[in-house]
């Protein structure tokens, strides 16, 4: 396969995954913002959404303050924000257009229709319309992912789309943890309070894991268990552990098909081994923030290794 | 020279009687209703279609047309119009009423096309080789040497299997039941074949009952024929199982959809120059498994952008060193470098002589009678009759830089007069042909509109392949003769009836 084709498949998956992520963050934020102040806390939840899903410096160069209107515009529609939902869909579709031959008709149809459809939306829409818009974005990404699963040949083209979405997911989960780690401090620090409860459940909503949490832990929401779910639990689709299982599996398939292993296989399996050999208590002992920061650096290193080994 | 002018003038009168601008559609031959004004009754090839058209309500056509448009937009069949910022991706309008040719009509065209393309290839091998046709006085030497499309780099450079034009799009117009003319030879990178294929696809979806009642010759084997053609011209040093790639300028090119469509149907990589590199005069593509040698490149990039080391140094679309690999005989370019000269409109005027010289036969397909404004007698005739003629710039394409005399304003005529006097060599003129019309679905219902036909001729080392039909382009504006998509033309499915 052409390196450029692999590159486009990788990035179209990354960008569609990112569109889904930004939509989830906005959805959870709208919900948190609708709670009375005493439940939602003093902090500006729009500020926090911005920190998770966007580039705060870029935002400040474009708007005077973070509120519902400006953050909604920036994260969902702004052409100036490379990670706005609109841009993610446009970039994903541009990548798809340049590698039409590597996509199935169904995938192209999903992306092209989304691209045609999103032109109809801008920030003037009402709260209700906005929340329908977010649902629509999530459905587009589900459909695209479903089309990839159901229609693509199981060859390197498919594997590169899996790599793109897994590495992006890992990065997205890490972003949430990086911004909100202070809420997830261990039991000894401070427990309970309705304020924190809504913050924690917001985190779970952002990764669509609120129900999953109860099934896995069968108890009320505890911050260290939230961290455990997002980092180490292999059953949780967006956890670091699961993302790295996907990355290792598909990098191995590529290495077998091409008959050669390289830096990306080494980095990915190293990171997975580290995740598997760690307990959540050890992570808290070493510092959650430090752990997440190291993980983000490793994840970026893997991205560069994949680019160097296959995409250029 | 005098003799040729006289012959042309006689032809002009013949055609001008039919066509005097206004009312051209009434004067034109209608492919469904026969002679002008439907005087001859419905022609047999169209009987089934005519009956069917009469049975449908206008709403039926409207819904089918919007279904067709939806189909085209969803699969992303769009083209970009240069200089049009507002909508960078537009649809070419599609007309749902097919254009029908009979088997005998097609057989005649097919023989004529094969002869013409054989002559084109022989002509190119000659002007880049021994130049017998110049020595024999068939074409003037200065027309070749001073032509911007003559590539000196290709002189005495053999190309694999001596084939230059692997893919030709020959524009054919019709003015009567038996009268076909070649309007233009497109020998560089002719486009439109994806529309031929997709038009058929959408027609079969929308009107299965029509196909059940007509024996329409299929066109879907075009990609197979193209791949066979490209694989047949592998260079001697190439892989036994040749690697073919389609080279595109990229997704901002107006024909990008067609490039990706064809690469997909061919099952070959769609490459941009940045996917390729040249090492030791061999072209490689960058793949996820390392470099892979490429043997045949179907390139959809013009000569001047192909290699910044040889042609335009500012080209970012090109591949440095590709000409070196080409000249070393390690890669085949389809079409060859330097074919532009054979679709030059000045060279076109010599095609009858070229066909005779290289095939030893009389041309089966005639040229449109043409004045070469480079010849003083022709120029004065053209200036005196400008309002009745079509004047074309020798190096223009896509309907740009063209004057349709009967439809031009006084000011446009004066402006063209000045241009002609200033640089007569740059222009040719032709009578305003009463192009045949076909029933077309327009706002007011079904009405005749002028059409042309672009069949695609594939020349391989083994044989010449043509799928039956081609792309029919239709001028959607009432009375308009300009069918180019960049000028508001549309397309139709083209049927060759097998029986």
Coordinates of N, CA and C in Angstrom, one line a residue, chain B residues 64-277:
Chain B
X64 N -37.1 11.1 -11.3 CA -36.0 10.4 -11.8 C -34.7 11.3 -11.9
X65 N -34.9 12.5 -12.3 CA -33.8 13.3 -12.4 C -33.2 13.7 -11.1
X66 N -34.1 13.9 -10.1 CA -33.5 14.3 -8.8 C -32.9 13.0 -8.1
X67 N -33.4 11.9 -8.4 CA -32.7 10.6 -7.9 C -31.4 10.5 -8.5
X68 N -31.3 10.8 -9.8 CA -30.0 10.7 -10.5 C -29.0 11.7 -9.9
X69 N -29.5 12.9 -9.6 CA -28.6 13.9 -9.0 C -28.1 13.5 -7.6
X70 N -29.0 12.9 -6.9 CA -28.7 12.5 -5.5 C -27.6 11.4 -5.6
X71 N -27.8 10.5 -6.6 CA -26.8 9.4 -6.7 C -25.4 10.0 -7.0
X72 N -25.4 11.0 -8.0 CA -24.1 11.5 -8.4 C -23.4 12.3 -7.2
X73 N -24.2 13.0 -6.4 CA -23.7 13.8 -5.4 C -23.2 12.9 -4.2
X74 N -23.9 11.8 -4.0 CA -23.5 10.9 -2.9 C -22.2 10.2 -3.2
X75 N -22.1 9.7 -4.5 CA -20.9 9.0 -4.8 C -19.7 10.0 -5.0
X76 N -20.1 11.3 -5.1 CA -19.0 12.3 -5.1 C -18.5 12.6 -6.5
X77 N -19.3 12.3 -7.5 CA -18.9 12.6 -8.9 C -19.0 14.1 -9.1
X78 N -17.9 14.8 -8.9 CA -18.0 16.2 -9.1 C -16.8 16.7 -9.9
X79 N -16.9 17.9 -10.3 CA -15.7 18.4 -11.0 C -15.5 19.8 -10.5
X80 N -14.3 20.3 -10.6 CA -14.0 21.7 -10.1 C -14.0 22.6 -11.4
X81 N -14.5 23.8 -11.2 CA -14.4 24.7 -12.3 C -13.4 25.8 -12.0
X82 N -12.4 25.9 -12.9 CA -11.4 26.9 -12.6 C -11.9 28.3 -12.5
X83 N -11.5 29.1 -11.5 CA -11.9 30.4 -11.4 C -13.3 30.6 -10.8
X84 N -13.8 29.5 -10.3 CA -15.1 29.5 -9.6 C -14.9 29.2 -8.2
X85 N -14.8 30.3 -7.3 CA -14.5 30.1 -5.9 C -15.6 29.6 -5.1
X86 N -16.8 30.0 -5.5 CA -18.0 29.8 -4.7 C -18.3 28.3 -4.4
X87 N -18.3 27.5 -5.5 CA -18.6 26.1 -5.3 C -17.4 25.3 -5.9
X88 N -16.5 24.8 -5.1 CA -15.4 24.2 -5.7 C -15.7 22.8 -6.2
X89 N -16.8 22.3 -5.8 CA -17.2 20.9 -6.3 C -18.6 21.0 -6.9
X90 N -18.7 20.8 -8.2 CA -20.0 20.9 -8.8 C -20.3 19.6 -9.6
X91 N -21.6 19.4 -9.8 CA -22.0 18.3 -10.6 C -22.1 18.7 -12.1
X92 N -21.7 17.8 -13.0 CA -22.0 18.0 -14.4 C -23.5 17.6 -14.6
X93 N -24.3 18.5 -15.1 CA -25.7 18.1 -15.3 C -25.8 16.8 -16.1
X94 N -26.7 16.0 -15.7 CA -26.9 14.7 -16.3 C -28.3 14.7 -16.9
X95 N -28.4 14.3 -18.2 CA -29.7 14.2 -18.8 C -30.2 12.8 -18.8
X96 N -31.4 12.5 -18.4 CA -31.8 11.1 -18.2 C -32.3 10.5 -19.5
X97 N -32.4 11.2 -20.6 CA -32.8 10.6 -21.9 C -31.5 10.1 -22.6
X98 N -31.4 8.8 -22.9 CA -30.2 8.4 -23.6 C -30.1 8.8 -25.0
X99 N -28.9 8.8 -25.6 CA -28.7 9.0 -27.0 C -28.4 7.7 -27.6
X100 N -29.1 7.4 -28.8 CA -29.0 6.1 -29.3 C -28.3 6.0 -30.7
X101 N -27.4 5.1 -30.8 CA -26.7 4.9 -32.1 C -27.0 3.4 -32.5
X102 N -27.2 3.2 -33.9 CA -27.4 1.9 -34.3 C -26.1 1.1 -34.5
X103 N -26.2 -0.2 -34.6 CA -25.0 -1.0 -34.8 C -24.2 -0.6 -36.1
X104 N -24.9 -0.4 -37.2 CA -24.2 0.0 -38.4 C -23.5 1.4 -38.3
X105 N -24.2 2.3 -37.6 CA -23.6 3.6 -37.4 C -22.3 3.5 -36.6
X106 N -22.4 2.7 -35.5 CA -21.3 2.5 -34.7 C -20.1 1.8 -35.4
X107 N -20.4 0.8 -36.2 CA -19.4 0.0 -36.9 C -18.6 1.0 -37.8
X108 N -19.4 1.9 -38.5 CA -18.7 2.9 -39.3 C -17.8 3.7 -38.5
X109 N -18.3 4.3 -37.4 CA -17.5 5.1 -36.5 C -16.2 4.4 -36.0
X110 N -16.4 3.1 -35.6 CA -15.4 2.3 -35.0 C -14.2 2.2 -36.0
X111 N -14.6 1.8 -37.3 CA -13.6 1.7 -38.3 C -12.8 3.0 -38.5
X112 N -13.6 4.1 -38.6 CA -13.0 5.4 -38.8 C -12.1 5.8 -37.7
X113 N -12.5 5.5 -36.4 CA -11.7 5.9 -35.3 C -10.4 5.1 -35.2
X114 N -10.5 3.8 -35.5 CA -9.2 3.0 -35.5 C -8.2 3.5 -36.6
X115 N -8.8 3.8 -37.7 CA -7.9 4.3 -38.8 C -7.3 5.7 -38.3
X116 N -8.1 6.5 -37.8 CA -7.5 7.8 -37.4 C -6.5 7.7 -36.3
X117 N -6.7 6.9 -35.3 CA -5.8 6.8 -34.2 C -4.5 6.1 -34.6
X118 N -4.6 5.1 -35.5 CA -3.5 4.5 -36.1 C -2.6 5.6 -36.8
X119 N -3.3 6.4 -37.6 CA -2.5 7.5 -38.3 C -1.9 8.5 -37.3
X120 N -2.6 8.8 -36.2 CA -2.1 9.7 -35.2 C -0.8 9.1 -34.6
X121 N -0.8 7.9 -34.3 CA 0.4 7.2 -33.7 C 1.6 7.2 -34.7
X122 N 1.2 6.9 -35.9 CA 2.3 6.8 -37.0 C 2.9 8.2 -37.2
X123 N 2.0 9.2 -37.2 CA 2.4 10.6 -37.4 C 3.4 11.0 -36.3
X124 N 3.0 10.7 -35.0 CA 3.9 11.1 -33.9 C 5.2 10.4 -34.0
X125 N 5.2 9.1 -34.3 CA 6.5 8.3 -34.4 C 7.3 8.9 -35.5
X126 N 6.7 9.5 -36.5 CA 7.4 10.1 -37.7 C 8.0 11.4 -37.3
X127 N 7.2 12.3 -36.7 CA 7.7 13.7 -36.5 C 8.8 13.7 -35.4
X128 N 8.7 12.7 -34.5 CA 9.8 12.5 -33.5 C 10.9 11.6 -34.0
X129 N 10.7 11.1 -35.2 CA 11.7 10.2 -35.8 C 12.2 10.7 -37.2
X130 N 11.9 9.9 -38.2 CA 12.5 10.3 -39.5 C 11.9 11.5 -40.2
X131 N 10.7 11.9 -39.8 CA 10.1 13.1 -40.3 C 9.8 13.0 -41.8
X132 N 9.4 11.9 -42.3 CA 9.1 11.7 -43.7 C 7.9 12.6 -44.1
X133 N 7.0 12.8 -43.2 CA 5.8 13.6 -43.6 C 6.1 15.0 -43.9
X134 N 7.2 15.5 -43.2 CA 7.6 16.9 -43.5 C 8.4 16.9 -44.8
X135 N 9.2 15.9 -45.0 CA 10.0 15.9 -46.2 C 9.1 15.7 -47.4
X136 N 8.0 15.0 -47.3 CA 7.1 14.8 -48.4 C 6.1 16.0 -48.5
X137 N 6.3 17.0 -47.7 CA 5.4 18.2 -47.8 C 4.0 18.0 -47.4
X138 N 3.7 17.0 -46.6 CA 2.4 16.8 -46.1 C 2.0 17.8 -45.0
X139 N 2.9 18.1 -44.1 CA 2.7 19.2 -43.1 C 3.9 20.1 -43.2
X140 N 3.6 21.4 -43.1 CA 4.7 22.4 -43.2 C 5.7 22.3 -42.0
X141 N 6.9 22.4 -42.2 CA 7.9 22.2 -41.2 C 7.8 23.2 -40.0
X142 N 7.4 24.4 -40.3 CA 7.4 25.4 -39.2 C 6.2 25.1 -38.3
X143 N 5.2 24.5 -38.8 CA 4.0 24.1 -38.0 C 4.5 23.1 -36.9
X144 N 5.4 22.3 -37.2 CA 5.9 21.4 -36.2 C 7.0 22.0 -35.3
X145 N 8.0 22.6 -35.9 CA 9.1 23.1 -35.1 C 8.7 24.3 -34.3
X146 N 7.8 25.1 -34.8 CA 7.4 26.3 -34.0 C 6.2 26.1 -33.1
X147 N 5.8 24.8 -33.0 CA 4.7 24.5 -32.2 C 5.0 24.3 -30.8
X148 N 4.3 25.0 -29.9 CA 4.7 24.9 -28.4 C 4.5 23.5 -27.9
X149 N 3.8 22.6 -28.6 CA 3.6 21.3 -28.1 C 4.6 20.3 -28.7
X150 N 5.4 20.8 -29.6 CA 6.5 19.9 -30.1 C 7.6 19.8 -29.1
X151 N 7.8 18.6 -28.6 CA 8.8 18.4 -27.5 C 10.2 17.9 -28.1
X152 N 11.1 18.9 -28.2 CA 12.4 18.6 -28.7 C 13.0 17.4 -28.0
X153 N 12.7 17.4 -26.7 CA 13.3 16.3 -25.8 C 13.0 14.9 -26.3
X154 N 11.9 14.8 -27.2 CA 11.5 13.5 -27.6 C 12.0 13.1 -29.0
X155 N 12.7 14.1 -29.6 CA 13.2 13.8 -31.0 C 14.2 12.6 -30.9
X156 N 14.0 11.7 -31.8 CA 14.9 10.5 -31.9 C 14.9 9.6 -30.6
X157 N 13.8 9.8 -29.9 CA 13.7 9.0 -28.6 C 12.6 8.0 -28.9
X158 N 13.0 6.7 -29.0 CA 12.0 5.7 -29.2 C 11.1 5.5 -27.9
X159 N 9.8 5.3 -28.1 CA 9.0 5.0 -27.0 C 8.6 3.5 -27.1
X160 N 8.3 2.8 -25.9 CA 8.0 1.4 -25.9 C 6.9 1.1 -26.9
X161 N 7.1 0.1 -27.8 CA 6.2 -0.4 -28.8 C 5.8 0.7 -29.8
X162 N 6.5 1.8 -29.9 CA 6.2 2.9 -30.8 C 4.8 3.5 -30.6
X163 N 4.2 3.3 -29.5 CA 2.8 3.9 -29.3 C 2.9 5.2 -28.4
X164 N 2.3 6.2 -29.0 CA 2.3 7.5 -28.3 C 1.0 7.8 -27.6
X165 N -0.1 7.6 -28.4 CA -1.4 7.9 -27.9 C -2.1 6.6 -27.5
X166 N -1.9 6.3 -26.2 CA -2.6 5.0 -25.7 C -4.0 5.3 -25.5
X167 N -4.4 6.5 -25.0 CA -5.8 6.8 -24.7 C -6.1 8.0 -25.5
X168 N -7.0 7.9 -26.5 CA -7.4 9.1 -27.3 C -8.9 9.3 -27.1
X169 N -9.3 10.6 -27.0 CA -10.8 10.9 -27.0 C -11.0 11.7 -28.2
X170 N -11.7 11.1 -29.2 CA -11.9 11.8 -30.5 C -13.3 12.4 -30.5
X171 N -13.4 13.7 -30.6 CA -14.7 14.3 -30.5 C -15.4 14.3 -31.9
X172 N -16.5 13.7 -32.0 CA -17.2 13.5 -33.2 C -18.6 14.2 -33.2
X173 N -18.9 14.9 -34.3 CA -20.2 15.6 -34.4 C -20.9 15.0 -35.6
X174 N -22.2 15.2 -35.5 CA -23.0 14.6 -36.6 C -23.9 15.7 -37.2
X175 N -24.1 15.8 -38.5 CA -24.9 16.8 -39.1 C -26.0 16.2 -39.9
X176 N -26.0 14.8 -40.1 CA -27.0 14.2 -41.0 C -27.0 12.7 -40.7
X177 N -27.9 12.0 -41.3 CA -28.0 10.5 -41.0 C -26.7 9.8 -41.3
X178 N -26.0 10.2 -42.3 CA -24.7 9.5 -42.7 C -23.5 10.4 -42.5
X179 N -23.7 11.7 -42.0 CA -22.6 12.6 -42.0 C -22.1 12.8 -40.6
X180 N -20.9 12.3 -40.4 CA -20.2 12.5 -39.1 C -18.9 13.2 -39.4
X181 N -18.5 14.1 -38.5 CA -17.2 14.8 -38.7 C -16.4 14.7 -37.4
X182 N -15.1 14.6 -37.5 CA -14.3 14.7 -36.3 C -14.0 16.2 -36.0
X183 N -14.4 16.6 -34.8 CA -14.3 18.0 -34.4 C -12.9 18.3 -33.8
X184 N -12.4 17.3 -33.1 CA -11.1 17.5 -32.4 C -10.5 16.1 -32.0
X185 N -9.2 16.1 -32.0 CA -8.6 14.8 -31.5 C -8.0 15.2 -30.2
X186 N -8.4 14.5 -29.1 CA -7.8 14.8 -27.8 C -6.8 13.7 -27.5
X187 N -5.5 14.1 -27.6 CA -4.5 13.1 -27.5 C -3.5 13.3 -26.3
X188 N -3.9 14.2 -25.5 CA -3.0 14.4 -24.3 C -3.6 13.6 -23.1
X189 N -4.5 14.2 -22.3 CA -5.1 13.4 -21.2 C -6.6 13.6 -21.3
X190 N -7.2 13.0 -22.3 CA -8.7 13.2 -22.5 C -9.4 12.7 -21.2
X191 N -10.4 13.5 -20.8 CA -11.2 13.1 -19.6 C -12.6 12.8 -20.0
X192 N -13.4 12.3 -19.1 CA -14.8 12.1 -19.3 C -15.3 10.7 -19.3
X193 N -14.3 9.7 -19.3 CA -14.7 8.3 -19.4 C -15.4 7.9 -18.1
X194 N -15.1 8.5 -17.0 CA -15.8 8.1 -15.8 C -17.3 8.4 -15.9
X195 N -17.6 9.5 -16.6 CA -19.0 9.9 -16.8 C -19.7 8.9 -17.7
X196 N -19.0 8.4 -18.7 CA -19.5 7.4 -19.6 C -20.0 6.2 -18.7
X197 N -19.1 5.8 -17.8 CA -19.4 4.6 -17.0 C -20.4 4.8 -15.9
X198 N -20.4 6.0 -15.3 CA -21.3 6.3 -14.2 C -22.7 6.6 -14.8
X199 N -22.7 7.2 -15.9 CA -24.0 7.5 -16.6 C -24.8 6.2 -16.8
X200 N -24.0 5.2 -17.3 CA -24.7 3.9 -17.6 C -25.2 3.3 -16.3
X201 N -24.3 3.4 -15.3 CA -24.6 2.8 -14.0 C -26.0 3.4 -13.5
X202 N -26.1 4.7 -13.5 CA -27.3 5.4 -12.9 C -28.5 5.1 -13.8
X203 N -28.3 5.0 -15.1 CA -29.4 4.7 -16.0 C -29.9 3.3 -15.7
X204 N -29.0 2.3 -15.5 CA -29.5 1.0 -15.3 C -30.3 0.9 -13.9
X205 N -29.9 1.7 -13.0 CA -30.6 1.7 -11.7 C -32.0 2.4 -11.9
X206 N -32.0 3.5 -12.6 CA -33.3 4.2 -12.7 C -34.3 3.7 -13.7
X207 N -33.8 3.1 -14.8 CA -34.7 2.6 -15.8 C -34.5 1.2 -16.2
X208 N -34.6 0.3 -15.3 CA -34.3 -1.1 -15.7 C -35.2 -1.6 -16.8
X209 N -36.5 -1.1 -16.8 CA -37.4 -1.6 -17.9 C -37.0 -1.2 -19.3
X210 N -36.3 0.0 -19.4 CA -35.8 0.4 -20.7 C -34.7 -0.5 -21.2
X211 N -33.9 -1.0 -20.3 CA -32.8 -1.9 -20.7 C -33.4 -3.3 -21.0
X212 N -34.5 -3.6 -20.4 CA -35.1 -4.9 -20.7 C -35.6 -4.9 -22.2
X213 N -36.0 -3.7 -22.7 CA -36.5 -3.7 -24.0 C -35.6 -3.2 -25.1
X214 N -34.3 -3.0 -24.7 CA -33.3 -2.6 -25.7 C -32.1 -3.5 -25.5
X215 N -31.5 -3.8 -26.6 CA -30.2 -4.6 -26.5 C -29.1 -3.6 -26.5
X216 N -28.7 -3.1 -25.3 CA -27.7 -2.0 -25.3 C -26.3 -2.6 -25.1
X217 N -25.4 -2.3 -26.0 CA -24.0 -2.9 -25.8 C -23.4 -2.4 -24.5
X218 N -22.8 -3.2 -23.7 CA -22.3 -2.8 -22.4 C -21.0 -2.0 -22.6
X219 N -20.7 -1.1 -21.6 CA -19.5 -0.3 -21.6 C -18.6 -0.6 -20.4
X220 N -19.2 -1.5 -19.5 CA -18.5 -1.7 -18.2 C -17.2 -2.4 -18.3
X221 N -16.8 -2.9 -19.5 CA -15.5 -3.5 -19.7 C -14.4 -2.5 -20.0
X222 N -14.7 -1.2 -20.0 CA -13.7 -0.3 -20.3 C -12.5 -0.4 -19.4
X223 N -12.7 -0.4 -18.1 CA -11.5 -0.5 -17.2 C -10.6 -1.7 -17.5
X224 N -11.2 -2.9 -17.8 CA -10.5 -4.0 -18.2 C -9.6 -3.8 -19.5
X225 N -10.3 -3.1 -20.5 CA -9.6 -2.9 -21.7 C -8.5 -1.9 -21.5
X226 N -8.7 -0.9 -20.6 CA -7.7 0.1 -20.3 C -6.5 -0.6 -19.6
X227 N -6.8 -1.5 -18.7 CA -5.7 -2.2 -17.9 C -4.9 -3.0 -18.9
X228 N -5.6 -3.8 -19.8 CA -4.9 -4.6 -20.7 C -4.0 -3.8 -21.6
X229 N -4.5 -2.6 -22.0 CA -3.7 -1.7 -22.9 C -2.5 -1.2 -22.2
X230 N -2.7 -0.8 -20.9 CA -1.5 -0.3 -20.2 C -0.5 -1.4 -19.9
X231 N -1.0 -2.6 -19.6 CA 0.0 -3.7 -19.3 C 0.7 -4.1 -20.6
X232 N 0.1 -3.9 -21.7 CA 0.7 -4.4 -23.0 C 1.9 -3.5 -23.4
X233 N 2.0 -2.3 -22.8 CA 3.1 -1.4 -23.2 C 4.2 -1.3 -22.2
X234 N 4.3 -2.4 -21.4 CA 5.4 -2.4 -20.4 C 6.8 -2.3 -21.1
X235 N 7.7 -1.5 -20.6 CA 9.0 -1.4 -21.2 C 9.8 -2.7 -21.1
X236 N 10.7 -2.9 -22.1 CA 11.5 -4.2 -22.2 C 12.1 -4.5 -20.8
X237 N 12.6 -3.5 -20.1 CA 13.3 -3.8 -18.8 C 12.3 -4.0 -17.6
X238 N 11.0 -3.9 -17.9 CA 10.1 -3.9 -16.8 C 9.8 -5.3 -16.2
X239 N 9.0 -5.3 -15.1 CA 8.6 -6.5 -14.5 C 7.8 -7.4 -15.4
X240 N 7.9 -8.7 -15.3 CA 7.1 -9.6 -16.1 C 5.6 -9.4 -15.8
X241 N 5.3 -9.1 -14.5 CA 3.9 -8.8 -14.1 C 4.0 -7.3 -13.8
X242 N 3.6 -6.5 -14.9 CA 3.9 -5.1 -14.8 C 3.1 -4.4 -13.7
X243 N 3.8 -3.4 -13.0 CA 3.1 -2.6 -12.0 C 2.7 -1.3 -12.7
X244 N 1.4 -1.1 -12.7 CA 0.8 0.1 -13.3 C 0.4 1.1 -12.2
X245 N 0.6 2.4 -12.4 CA 0.0 3.4 -11.4 C -0.6 4.5 -12.2
X246 N -1.5 5.1 -11.6 CA -2.2 6.3 -12.2 C -1.7 7.5 -11.5
X247 N -1.1 8.4 -12.2 CA -0.5 9.6 -11.6 C -1.4 10.8 -11.8
X248 N -1.8 11.4 -10.6 CA -2.8 12.5 -10.6 C -2.1 13.7 -10.1
X249 N -2.5 14.9 -10.5 CA -2.0 16.1 -9.9 C -2.5 16.3 -8.5
X250 N -3.6 15.5 -8.1 CA -4.0 15.6 -6.7 C -5.5 16.0 -6.6
X251 N -6.0 16.1 -5.4 CA -7.4 16.2 -5.3 C -8.0 17.6 -5.6
X252 N -7.2 18.5 -5.9 CA -7.7 19.8 -6.3 C -7.8 19.9 -7.8
X253 N -7.4 18.9 -8.5 CA -7.5 18.9 -9.9 C -9.0 18.7 -10.3
X254 N -9.4 19.4 -11.4 CA -10.8 19.3 -11.8 C -11.3 17.9 -12.1
X255 N -10.4 17.0 -12.5 CA -10.8 15.7 -12.9 C -10.4 14.7 -11.8
X256 N -10.2 15.1 -10.6 CA -9.7 14.2 -9.6 C -10.6 13.0 -9.4
X257 N -11.9 13.3 -9.4 CA -12.9 12.2 -9.2 C -12.6 11.1 -10.2
X258 N -12.4 11.5 -11.4 CA -12.2 10.5 -12.5 C -10.9 9.7 -12.2
X259 N -9.9 10.4 -11.8 CA -8.6 9.7 -11.5 C -8.8 8.6 -10.5
X260 N -9.5 9.0 -9.4 CA -9.6 8.0 -8.3 C -10.6 6.9 -8.7
X261 N -11.6 7.3 -9.5 CA -12.6 6.3 -10.0 C -11.9 5.3 -10.8
X262 N -11.0 5.8 -11.8 CA -10.4 4.8 -12.7 C -9.3 4.0 -12.0
X263 N -8.6 4.6 -11.0 CA -7.6 3.8 -10.3 C -8.3 2.6 -9.6
X264 N -9.4 3.0 -9.0 CA -10.2 2.0 -8.3 C -10.6 0.8 -9.2
X265 N -11.2 1.2 -10.3 CA -11.7 0.2 -11.3 C -10.6 -0.6 -11.9
X266 N -9.4 0.0 -12.1 CA -8.3 -0.7 -12.6 C -7.6 -1.6 -11.6
X267 N -7.8 -1.2 -10.3 CA -7.1 -1.9 -9.3 C -5.6 -1.6 -9.2
X268 N -5.3 -0.3 -9.5 CA -3.9 0.2 -9.5 C -3.8 1.3 -8.5
X269 N -2.6 1.6 -8.0 CA -2.4 2.7 -7.1 C -2.7 4.0 -7.7
X270 N -3.3 4.9 -7.0 CA -3.5 6.3 -7.5 C -2.4 7.1 -6.8
X271 N -1.4 7.5 -7.6 CA -0.2 8.2 -6.9 C -0.2 9.7 -7.3
X272 N 0.4 10.4 -6.3 CA 0.8 11.8 -6.6 C 2.3 11.8 -6.7
X273 N 2.8 12.8 -7.3 CA 4.3 12.8 -7.5 C 5.0 12.6 -6.2
X274 N 4.5 13.0 -5.1 CA 5.2 12.9 -3.8 C 5.3 11.4 -3.4
X275 N 4.4 10.6 -4.0 CA 4.5 9.1 -3.7 C 5.5 8.4 -4.5
X276 N 6.1 9.1 -5.4 CA 7.1 8.5 -6.3 C 8.5 9.1 -6.1
X277 N 9.5 8.3 -6.4 CA 10.9 8.9 -6.5 C 11.6 8.1 -7.5

